[in-house]
PDB file of C-alpha atoms and ligand atoms in Angstrom:
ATOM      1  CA  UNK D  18      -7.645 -24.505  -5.524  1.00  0.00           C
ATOM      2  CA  UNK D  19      -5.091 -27.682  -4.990  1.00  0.00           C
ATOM      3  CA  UNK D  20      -4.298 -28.371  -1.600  1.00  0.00           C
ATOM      4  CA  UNK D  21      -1.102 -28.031  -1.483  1.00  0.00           C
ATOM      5  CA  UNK D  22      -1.687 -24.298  -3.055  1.00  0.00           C
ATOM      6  CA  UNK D  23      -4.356 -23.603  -0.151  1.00  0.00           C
ATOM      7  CA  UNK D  24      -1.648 -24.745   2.522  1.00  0.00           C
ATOM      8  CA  UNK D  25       1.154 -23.151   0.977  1.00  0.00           C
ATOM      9  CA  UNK D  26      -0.687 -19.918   0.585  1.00  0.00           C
ATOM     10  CA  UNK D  27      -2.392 -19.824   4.212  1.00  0.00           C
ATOM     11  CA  UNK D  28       0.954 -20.053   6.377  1.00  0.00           C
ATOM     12  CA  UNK D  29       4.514 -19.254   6.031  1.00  0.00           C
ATOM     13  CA  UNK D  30       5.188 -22.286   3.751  1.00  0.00           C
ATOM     14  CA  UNK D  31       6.403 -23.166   0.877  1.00  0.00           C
ATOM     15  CA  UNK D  32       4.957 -25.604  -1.232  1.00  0.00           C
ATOM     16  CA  UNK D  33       7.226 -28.899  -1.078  1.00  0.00           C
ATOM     17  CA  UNK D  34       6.892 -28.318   3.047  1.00  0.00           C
ATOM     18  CA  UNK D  35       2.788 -28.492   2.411  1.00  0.00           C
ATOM     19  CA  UNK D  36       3.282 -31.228   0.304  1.00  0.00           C
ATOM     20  CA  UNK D  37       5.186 -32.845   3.146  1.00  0.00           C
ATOM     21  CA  UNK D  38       2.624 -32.183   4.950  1.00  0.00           C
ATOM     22  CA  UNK D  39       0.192 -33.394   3.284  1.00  0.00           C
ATOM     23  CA  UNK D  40       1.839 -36.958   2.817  1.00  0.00           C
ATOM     24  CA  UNK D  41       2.509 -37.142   5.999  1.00  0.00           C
ATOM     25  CA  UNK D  42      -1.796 -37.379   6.518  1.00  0.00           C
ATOM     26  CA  UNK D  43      -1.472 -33.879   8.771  1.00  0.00           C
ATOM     27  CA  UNK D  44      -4.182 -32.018   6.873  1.00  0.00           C
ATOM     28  CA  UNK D  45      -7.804 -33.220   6.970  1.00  0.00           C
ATOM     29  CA  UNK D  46     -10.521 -31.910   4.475  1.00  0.00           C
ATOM     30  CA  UNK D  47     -13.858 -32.304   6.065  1.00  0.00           C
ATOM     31  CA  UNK D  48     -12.646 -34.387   8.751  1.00  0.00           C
ATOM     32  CA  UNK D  49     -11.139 -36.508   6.149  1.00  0.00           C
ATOM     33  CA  UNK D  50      -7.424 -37.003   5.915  1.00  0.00           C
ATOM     34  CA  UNK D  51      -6.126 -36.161   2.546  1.00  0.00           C
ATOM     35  CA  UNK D  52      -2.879 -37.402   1.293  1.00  0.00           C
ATOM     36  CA  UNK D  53      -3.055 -36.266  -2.160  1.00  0.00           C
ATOM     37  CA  UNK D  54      -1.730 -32.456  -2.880  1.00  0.00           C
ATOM     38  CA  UNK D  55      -3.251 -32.441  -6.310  1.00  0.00           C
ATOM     39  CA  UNK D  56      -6.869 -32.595  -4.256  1.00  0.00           C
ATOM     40  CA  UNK D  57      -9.223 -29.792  -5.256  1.00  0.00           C
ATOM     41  CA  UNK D  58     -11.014 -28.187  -2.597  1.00  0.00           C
ATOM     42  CA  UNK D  59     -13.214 -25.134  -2.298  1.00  0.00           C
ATOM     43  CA  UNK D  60     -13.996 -22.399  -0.676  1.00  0.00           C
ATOM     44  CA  UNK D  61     -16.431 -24.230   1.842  1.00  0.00           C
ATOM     45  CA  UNK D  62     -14.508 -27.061   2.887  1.00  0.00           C
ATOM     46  CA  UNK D  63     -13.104 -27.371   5.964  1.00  0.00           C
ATOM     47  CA  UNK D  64      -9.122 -27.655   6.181  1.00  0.00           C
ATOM     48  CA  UNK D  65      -7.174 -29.137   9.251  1.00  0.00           C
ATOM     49  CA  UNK D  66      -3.567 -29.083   9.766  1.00  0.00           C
ATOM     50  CA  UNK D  67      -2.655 -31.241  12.907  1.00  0.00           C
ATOM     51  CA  UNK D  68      -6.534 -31.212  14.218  1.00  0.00           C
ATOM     52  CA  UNK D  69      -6.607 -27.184  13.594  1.00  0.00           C
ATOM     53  CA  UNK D  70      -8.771 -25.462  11.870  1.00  0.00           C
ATOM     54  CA  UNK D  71      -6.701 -23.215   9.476  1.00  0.00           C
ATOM     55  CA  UNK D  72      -8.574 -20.765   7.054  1.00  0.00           C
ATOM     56  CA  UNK D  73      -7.081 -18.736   4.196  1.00  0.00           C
ATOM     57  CA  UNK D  74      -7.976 -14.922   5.599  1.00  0.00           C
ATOM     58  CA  UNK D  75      -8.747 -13.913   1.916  1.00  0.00           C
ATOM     59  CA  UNK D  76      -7.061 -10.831   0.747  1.00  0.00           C
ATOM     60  CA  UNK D  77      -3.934  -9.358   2.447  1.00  0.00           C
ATOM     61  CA  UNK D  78      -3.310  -5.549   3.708  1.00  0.00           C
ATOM     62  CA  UNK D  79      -0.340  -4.142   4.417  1.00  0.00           C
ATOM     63  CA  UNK D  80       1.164  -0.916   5.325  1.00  0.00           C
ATOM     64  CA  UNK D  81       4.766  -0.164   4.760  1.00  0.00           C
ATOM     65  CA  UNK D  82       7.029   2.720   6.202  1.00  0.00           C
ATOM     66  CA  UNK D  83       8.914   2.832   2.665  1.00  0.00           C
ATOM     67  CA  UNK D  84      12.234   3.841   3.423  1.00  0.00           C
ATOM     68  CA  UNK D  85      14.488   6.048   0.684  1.00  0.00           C
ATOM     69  CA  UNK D  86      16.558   4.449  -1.733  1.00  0.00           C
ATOM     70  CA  UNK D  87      14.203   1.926  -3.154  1.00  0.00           C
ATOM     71  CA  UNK D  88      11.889   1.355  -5.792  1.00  0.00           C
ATOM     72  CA  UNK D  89       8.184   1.298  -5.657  1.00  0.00           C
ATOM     73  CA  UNK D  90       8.218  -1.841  -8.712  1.00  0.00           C
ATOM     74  CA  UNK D  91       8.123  -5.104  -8.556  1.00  0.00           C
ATOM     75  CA  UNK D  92      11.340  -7.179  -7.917  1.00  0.00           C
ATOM     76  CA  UNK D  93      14.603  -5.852  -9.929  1.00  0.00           C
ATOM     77  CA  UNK D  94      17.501  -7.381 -10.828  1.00  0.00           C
ATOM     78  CA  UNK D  95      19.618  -4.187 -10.122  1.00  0.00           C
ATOM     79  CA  UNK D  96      18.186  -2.257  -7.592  1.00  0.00           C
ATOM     80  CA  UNK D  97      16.045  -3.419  -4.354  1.00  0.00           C
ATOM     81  CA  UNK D  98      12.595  -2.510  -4.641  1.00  0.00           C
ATOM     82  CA  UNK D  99       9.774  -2.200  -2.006  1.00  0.00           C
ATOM     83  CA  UNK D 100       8.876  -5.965  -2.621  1.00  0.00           C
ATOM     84  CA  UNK D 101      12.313  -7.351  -0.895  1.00  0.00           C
ATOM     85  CA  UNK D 102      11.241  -5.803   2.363  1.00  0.00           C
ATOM     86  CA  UNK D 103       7.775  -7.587   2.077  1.00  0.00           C
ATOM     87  CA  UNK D 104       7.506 -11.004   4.168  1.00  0.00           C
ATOM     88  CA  UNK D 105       7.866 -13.725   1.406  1.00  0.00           C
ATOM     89  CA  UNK D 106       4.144 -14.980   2.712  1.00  0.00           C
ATOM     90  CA  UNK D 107       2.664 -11.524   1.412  1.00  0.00           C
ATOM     91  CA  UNK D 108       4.539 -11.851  -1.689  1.00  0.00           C
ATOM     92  CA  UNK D 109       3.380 -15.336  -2.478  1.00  0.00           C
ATOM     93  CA  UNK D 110       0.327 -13.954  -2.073  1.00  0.00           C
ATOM     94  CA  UNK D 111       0.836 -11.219  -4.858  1.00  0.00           C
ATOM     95  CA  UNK D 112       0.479  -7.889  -2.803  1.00  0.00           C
ATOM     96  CA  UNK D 113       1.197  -5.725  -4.802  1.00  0.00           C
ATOM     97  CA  UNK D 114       1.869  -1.104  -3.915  1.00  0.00           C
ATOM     98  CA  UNK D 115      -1.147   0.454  -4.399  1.00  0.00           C
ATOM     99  CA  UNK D 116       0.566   3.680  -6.330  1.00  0.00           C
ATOM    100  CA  UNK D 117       3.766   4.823  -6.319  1.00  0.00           C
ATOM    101  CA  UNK D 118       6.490   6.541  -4.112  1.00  0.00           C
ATOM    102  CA  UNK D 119       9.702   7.884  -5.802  1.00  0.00           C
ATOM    103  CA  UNK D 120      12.793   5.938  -4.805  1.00  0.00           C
ATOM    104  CA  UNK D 121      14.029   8.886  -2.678  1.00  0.00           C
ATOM    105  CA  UNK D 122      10.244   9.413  -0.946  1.00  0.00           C
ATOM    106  CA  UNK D 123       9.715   8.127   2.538  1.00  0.00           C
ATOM    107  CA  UNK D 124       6.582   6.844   4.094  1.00  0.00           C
ATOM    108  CA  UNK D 125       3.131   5.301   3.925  1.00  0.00           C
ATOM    109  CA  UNK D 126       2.677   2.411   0.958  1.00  0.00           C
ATOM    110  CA  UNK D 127      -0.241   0.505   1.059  1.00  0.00           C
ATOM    111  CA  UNK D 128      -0.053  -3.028  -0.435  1.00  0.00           C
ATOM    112  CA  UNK D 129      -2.760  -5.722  -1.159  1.00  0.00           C
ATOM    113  CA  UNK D 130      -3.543  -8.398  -3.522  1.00  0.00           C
ATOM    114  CA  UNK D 131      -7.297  -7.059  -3.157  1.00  0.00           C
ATOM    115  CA  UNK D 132      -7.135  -5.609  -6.940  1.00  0.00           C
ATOM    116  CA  UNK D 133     -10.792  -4.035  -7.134  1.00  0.00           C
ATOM    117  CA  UNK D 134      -9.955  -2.123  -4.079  1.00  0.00           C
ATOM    118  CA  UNK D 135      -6.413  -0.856  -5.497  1.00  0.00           C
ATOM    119  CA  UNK D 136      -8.043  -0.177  -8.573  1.00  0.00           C
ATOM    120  CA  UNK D 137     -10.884   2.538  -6.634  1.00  0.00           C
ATOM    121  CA  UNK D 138      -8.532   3.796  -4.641  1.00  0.00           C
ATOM    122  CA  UNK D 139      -5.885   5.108  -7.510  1.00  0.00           C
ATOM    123  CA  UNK D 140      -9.187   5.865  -9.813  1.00  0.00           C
ATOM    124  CA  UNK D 141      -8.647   9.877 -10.814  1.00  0.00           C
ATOM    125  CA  UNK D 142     -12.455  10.115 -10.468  1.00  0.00           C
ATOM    126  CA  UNK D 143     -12.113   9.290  -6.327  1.00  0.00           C
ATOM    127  CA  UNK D 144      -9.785  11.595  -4.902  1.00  0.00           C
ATOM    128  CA  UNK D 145      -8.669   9.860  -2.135  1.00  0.00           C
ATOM    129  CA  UNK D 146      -6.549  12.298  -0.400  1.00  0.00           C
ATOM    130  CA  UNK D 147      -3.019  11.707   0.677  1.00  0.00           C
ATOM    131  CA  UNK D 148      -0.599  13.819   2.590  1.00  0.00           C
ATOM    132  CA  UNK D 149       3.011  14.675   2.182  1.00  0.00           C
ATOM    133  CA  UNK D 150       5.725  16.807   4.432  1.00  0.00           C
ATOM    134  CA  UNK D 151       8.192  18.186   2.293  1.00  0.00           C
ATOM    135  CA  UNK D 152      11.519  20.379   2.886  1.00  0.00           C
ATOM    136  CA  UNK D 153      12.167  22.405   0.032  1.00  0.00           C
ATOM    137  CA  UNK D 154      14.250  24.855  -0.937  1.00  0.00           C
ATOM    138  CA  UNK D 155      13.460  28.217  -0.374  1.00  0.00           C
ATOM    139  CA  UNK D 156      11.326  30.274   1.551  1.00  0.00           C
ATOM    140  CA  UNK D 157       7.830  29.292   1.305  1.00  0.00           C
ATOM    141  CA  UNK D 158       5.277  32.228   1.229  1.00  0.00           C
ATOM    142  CA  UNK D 159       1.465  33.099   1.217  1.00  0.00           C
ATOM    143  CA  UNK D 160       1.741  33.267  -2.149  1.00  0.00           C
ATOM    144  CA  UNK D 161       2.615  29.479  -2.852  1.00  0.00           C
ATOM    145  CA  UNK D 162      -0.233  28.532  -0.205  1.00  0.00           C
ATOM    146  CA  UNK D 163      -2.318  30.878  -3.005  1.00  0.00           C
ATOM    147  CA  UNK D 164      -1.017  28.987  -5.779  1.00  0.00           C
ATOM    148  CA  UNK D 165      -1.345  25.674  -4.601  1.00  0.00           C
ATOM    149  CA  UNK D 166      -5.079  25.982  -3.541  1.00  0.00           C
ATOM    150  CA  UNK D 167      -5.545  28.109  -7.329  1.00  0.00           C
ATOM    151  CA  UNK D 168      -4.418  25.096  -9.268  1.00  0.00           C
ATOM    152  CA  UNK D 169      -0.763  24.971 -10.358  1.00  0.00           C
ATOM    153  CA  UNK D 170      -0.638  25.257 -14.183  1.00  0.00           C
ATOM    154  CA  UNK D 171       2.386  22.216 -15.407  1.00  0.00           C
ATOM    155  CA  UNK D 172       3.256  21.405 -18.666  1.00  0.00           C
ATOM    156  CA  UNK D 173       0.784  18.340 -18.721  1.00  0.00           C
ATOM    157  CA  UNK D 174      -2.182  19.750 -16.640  1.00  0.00           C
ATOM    158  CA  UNK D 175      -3.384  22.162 -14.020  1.00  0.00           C
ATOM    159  CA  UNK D 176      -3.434  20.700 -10.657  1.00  0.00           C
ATOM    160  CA  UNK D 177      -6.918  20.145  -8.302  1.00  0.00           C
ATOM    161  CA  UNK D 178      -6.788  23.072  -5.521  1.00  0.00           C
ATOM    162  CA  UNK D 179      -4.508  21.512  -3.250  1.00  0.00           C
ATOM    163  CA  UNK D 180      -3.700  22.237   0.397  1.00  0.00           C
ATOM    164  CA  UNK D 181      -0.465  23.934   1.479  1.00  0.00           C
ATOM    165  CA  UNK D 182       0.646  24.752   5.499  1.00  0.00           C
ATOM    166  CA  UNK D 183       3.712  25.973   5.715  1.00  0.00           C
ATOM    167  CA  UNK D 184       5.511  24.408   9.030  1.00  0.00           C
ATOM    168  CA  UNK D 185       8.757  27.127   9.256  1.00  0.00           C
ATOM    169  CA  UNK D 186      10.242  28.947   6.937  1.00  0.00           C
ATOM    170  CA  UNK D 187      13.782  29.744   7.843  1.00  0.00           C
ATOM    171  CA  UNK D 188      17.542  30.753   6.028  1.00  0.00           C
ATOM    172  CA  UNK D 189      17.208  29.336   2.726  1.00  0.00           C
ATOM    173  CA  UNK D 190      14.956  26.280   3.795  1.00  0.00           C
ATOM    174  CA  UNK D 191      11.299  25.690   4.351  1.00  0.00           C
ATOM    175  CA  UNK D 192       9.372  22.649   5.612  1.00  0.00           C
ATOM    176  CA  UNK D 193       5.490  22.280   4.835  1.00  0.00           C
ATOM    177  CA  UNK D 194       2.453  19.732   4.584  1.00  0.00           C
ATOM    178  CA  UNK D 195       1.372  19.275   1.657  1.00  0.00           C
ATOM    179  CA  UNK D 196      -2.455  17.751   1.112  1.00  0.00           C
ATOM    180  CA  UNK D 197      -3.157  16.267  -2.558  1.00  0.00           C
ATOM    181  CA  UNK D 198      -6.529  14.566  -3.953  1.00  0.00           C
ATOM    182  CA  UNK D 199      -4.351  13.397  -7.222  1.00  0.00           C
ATOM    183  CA  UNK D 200      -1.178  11.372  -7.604  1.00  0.00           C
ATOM    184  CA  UNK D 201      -0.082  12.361 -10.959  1.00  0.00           C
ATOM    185  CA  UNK D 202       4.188  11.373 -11.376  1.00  0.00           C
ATOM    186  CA  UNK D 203       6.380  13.280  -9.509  1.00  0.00           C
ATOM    187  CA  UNK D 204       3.364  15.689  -8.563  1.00  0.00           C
ATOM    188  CA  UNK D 205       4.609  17.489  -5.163  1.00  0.00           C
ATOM    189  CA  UNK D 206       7.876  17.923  -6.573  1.00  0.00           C
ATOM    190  CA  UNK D 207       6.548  19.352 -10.019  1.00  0.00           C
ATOM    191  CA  UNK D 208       4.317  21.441  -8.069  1.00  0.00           C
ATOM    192  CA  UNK D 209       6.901  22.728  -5.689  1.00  0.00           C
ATOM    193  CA  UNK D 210       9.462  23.524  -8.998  1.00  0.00           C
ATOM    194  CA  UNK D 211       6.965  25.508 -10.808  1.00  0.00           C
ATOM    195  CA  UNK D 212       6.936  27.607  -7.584  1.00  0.00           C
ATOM    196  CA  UNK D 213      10.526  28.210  -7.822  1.00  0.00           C
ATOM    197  CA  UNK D 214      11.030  25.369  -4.961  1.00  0.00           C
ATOM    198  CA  UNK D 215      12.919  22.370  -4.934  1.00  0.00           C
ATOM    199  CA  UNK D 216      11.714  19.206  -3.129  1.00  0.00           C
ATOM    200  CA  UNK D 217      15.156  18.395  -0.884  1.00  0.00           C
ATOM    201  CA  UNK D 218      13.062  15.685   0.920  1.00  0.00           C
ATOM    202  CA  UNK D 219       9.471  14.034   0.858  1.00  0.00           C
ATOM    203  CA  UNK D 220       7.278  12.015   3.219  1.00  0.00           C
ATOM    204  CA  UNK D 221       3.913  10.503   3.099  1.00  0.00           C
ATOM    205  CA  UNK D 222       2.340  10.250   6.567  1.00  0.00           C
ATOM    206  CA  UNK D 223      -1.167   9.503   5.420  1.00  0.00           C
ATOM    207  CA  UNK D 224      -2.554   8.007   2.653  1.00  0.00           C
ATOM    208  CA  UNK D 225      -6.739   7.892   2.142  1.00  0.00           C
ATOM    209  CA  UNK D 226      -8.081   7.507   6.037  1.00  0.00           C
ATOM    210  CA  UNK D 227      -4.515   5.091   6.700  1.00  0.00           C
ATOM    211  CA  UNK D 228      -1.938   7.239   9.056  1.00  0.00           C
ATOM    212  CA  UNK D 229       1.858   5.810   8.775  1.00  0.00           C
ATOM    213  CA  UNK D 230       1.752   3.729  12.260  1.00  0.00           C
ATOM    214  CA  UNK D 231       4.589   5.438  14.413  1.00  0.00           C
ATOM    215  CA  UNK D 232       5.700   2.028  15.836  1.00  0.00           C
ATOM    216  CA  UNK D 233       7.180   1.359  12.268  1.00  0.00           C
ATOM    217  CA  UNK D 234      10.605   1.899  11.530  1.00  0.00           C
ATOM    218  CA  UNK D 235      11.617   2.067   7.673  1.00  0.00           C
ATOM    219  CA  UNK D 236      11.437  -0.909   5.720  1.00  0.00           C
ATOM    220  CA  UNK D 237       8.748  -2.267   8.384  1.00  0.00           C
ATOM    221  CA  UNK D 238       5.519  -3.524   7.687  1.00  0.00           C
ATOM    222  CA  UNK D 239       2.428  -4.470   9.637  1.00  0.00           C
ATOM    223  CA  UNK D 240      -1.037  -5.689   8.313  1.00  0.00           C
ATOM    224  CA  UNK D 241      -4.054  -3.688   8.981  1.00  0.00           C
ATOM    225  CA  UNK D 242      -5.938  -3.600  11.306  1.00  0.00           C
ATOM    226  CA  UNK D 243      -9.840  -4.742  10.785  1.00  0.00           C
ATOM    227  CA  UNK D 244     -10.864  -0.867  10.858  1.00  0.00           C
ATOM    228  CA  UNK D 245      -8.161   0.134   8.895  1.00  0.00           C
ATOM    229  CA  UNK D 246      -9.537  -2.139   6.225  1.00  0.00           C
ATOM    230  CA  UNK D 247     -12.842  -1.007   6.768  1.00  0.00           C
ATOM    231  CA  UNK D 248     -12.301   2.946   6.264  1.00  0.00           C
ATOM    232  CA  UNK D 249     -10.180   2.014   3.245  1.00  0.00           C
ATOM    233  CA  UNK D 250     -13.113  -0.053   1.485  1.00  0.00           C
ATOM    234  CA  UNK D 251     -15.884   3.482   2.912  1.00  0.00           C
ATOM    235  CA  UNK D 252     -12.934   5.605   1.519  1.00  0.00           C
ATOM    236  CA  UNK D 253     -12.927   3.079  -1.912  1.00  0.00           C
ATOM    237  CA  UNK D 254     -16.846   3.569  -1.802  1.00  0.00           C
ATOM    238  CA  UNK D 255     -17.087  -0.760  -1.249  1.00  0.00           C
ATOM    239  CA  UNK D 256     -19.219  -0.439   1.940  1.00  0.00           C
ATOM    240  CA  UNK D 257     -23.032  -0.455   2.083  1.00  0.00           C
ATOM    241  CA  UNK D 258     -23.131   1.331  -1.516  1.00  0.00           C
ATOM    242  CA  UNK D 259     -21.879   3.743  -0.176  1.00  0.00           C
ATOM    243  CA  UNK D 260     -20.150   5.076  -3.797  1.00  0.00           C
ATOM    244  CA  UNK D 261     -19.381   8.635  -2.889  1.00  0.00           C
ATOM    245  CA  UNK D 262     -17.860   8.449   0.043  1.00  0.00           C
ATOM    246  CA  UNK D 263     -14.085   9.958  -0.180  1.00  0.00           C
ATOM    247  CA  UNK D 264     -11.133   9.578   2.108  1.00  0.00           C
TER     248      UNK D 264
HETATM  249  N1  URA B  20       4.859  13.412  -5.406  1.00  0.00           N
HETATM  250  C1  URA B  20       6.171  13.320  -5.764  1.00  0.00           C
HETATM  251  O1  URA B  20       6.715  14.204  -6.378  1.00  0.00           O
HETATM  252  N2  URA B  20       6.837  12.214  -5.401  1.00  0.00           N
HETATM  253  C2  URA B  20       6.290  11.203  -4.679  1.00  0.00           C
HETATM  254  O2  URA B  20       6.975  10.228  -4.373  1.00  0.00           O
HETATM  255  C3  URA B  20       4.935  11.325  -4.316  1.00  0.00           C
HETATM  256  C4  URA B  20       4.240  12.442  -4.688  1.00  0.00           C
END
């Protein structure tokens, strides 16, 4: 990678300000000051900026408390979309959601640039479980909680057994937690209509072994934690060969 790229990349920077840098004989390579952007390095070289060692930390993880009313897509020219409330350093960096939320669905989104893991985790075959609280319409009933762990016939396919508590069912409302091992489109609210229920609002507190850190208001976003990373890659079946291990 050019150097320029590296220093760009590894801080909240944009390129002419590493170039700057650069010119300005701040950034050593191997204890050697380069002045030349355009300078290749690799990944064992050692890079100093001002004397300090500075390292590109590789791929990126970040949770985000999507809030309603925006896209899960890349950037739009109409509407906002979940990649304007990402820090431009993540986005240079090409995180990108792992899945989708609907525009009006609140809570956990994963993002990363780490594409293998992305790819495991939304593979049908894994079943990495996520969680959803929904208020719908309705009063919910032992024999939706039947029906959702039966496998909900829809006009596409029949849906895995899939776990159903009902939190209060009062008046003409109900509230309940809904537990999924697929992510087809629009799933909990398809699932929910074919009961007779309508989705009025939906939120994803977990996703996989991630929980939706309560610190977070909406539209924040933290990285993850070291442990967070590592159940996600035992959960994506990356860890010790572990390939059948399921979050
Ligand atoms: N199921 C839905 O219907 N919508 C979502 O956003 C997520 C799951």
């Amino acid at each position: 990678m050019r150097l320029d790229k590296y220093l760009a990349l590894s801080g909240e920077r944009t390129r002419s300000e590493a170039t700057r840098l650069i010119r300005s004989g701040a950034v050593e390579v191997n204890c050697a000051i380069v002045k030349d952007g355009a300078f290749h390095i690799s990944e064992t070289d050692e890079i100093r900026l001002l004397g300090q060692v500075i390292s590109d930390s590789g791929n990126q993880y970040l949770m985000l408390f999507k809030p309603a009313g925006v896209l899960t897509a890349a950037r739009d020219k109409h509407a906002s979309t979940v990649m304007d409330l990402v820090p431009e350093r993540y986005v240079r960096r090409k995180v990108l959601p792992v899945g989708r939320l609907d525009k009006d669905t609140t809570g956990l989104l994963l993002l990363t640039n780490d594409g293998e893991l992305a790819h495991r985790l939304l593979s049908p075959k894994r079943h990495v479980t996520k969680t959803y609280l929904a208020t719908v319409t309705g009063r919910l009933d032992e024999s939706d909680v039947a029906a959702f762990e039966a496998g909900i016939e829809l006009s596409d396919f029949v849906s895995m057994p899939a776990g159903l508590t009902i939190l209060s069912a009062e008046g003409d409302e109900s509230r309940a937690l809904v537990e999924l091992r697929e992510g087809k489109f629009h799933q909990v609210k398809r699932m929910f209509l074919a009961r007779g229920h309508e989705v009025i609002t939906l939120h994803r507190p977990t996703f996989g072994p991630l929980q939706l850190d309560e610190t977070l208001k909406p539209g924040d976003s933290r990285e993850l934690t070291q442990e967070e990373v590592t159940a996600l890659r035992k959960c994506a079946g990356l860890l010790d060969g572990k390939e059948d291990s399921h979050g």
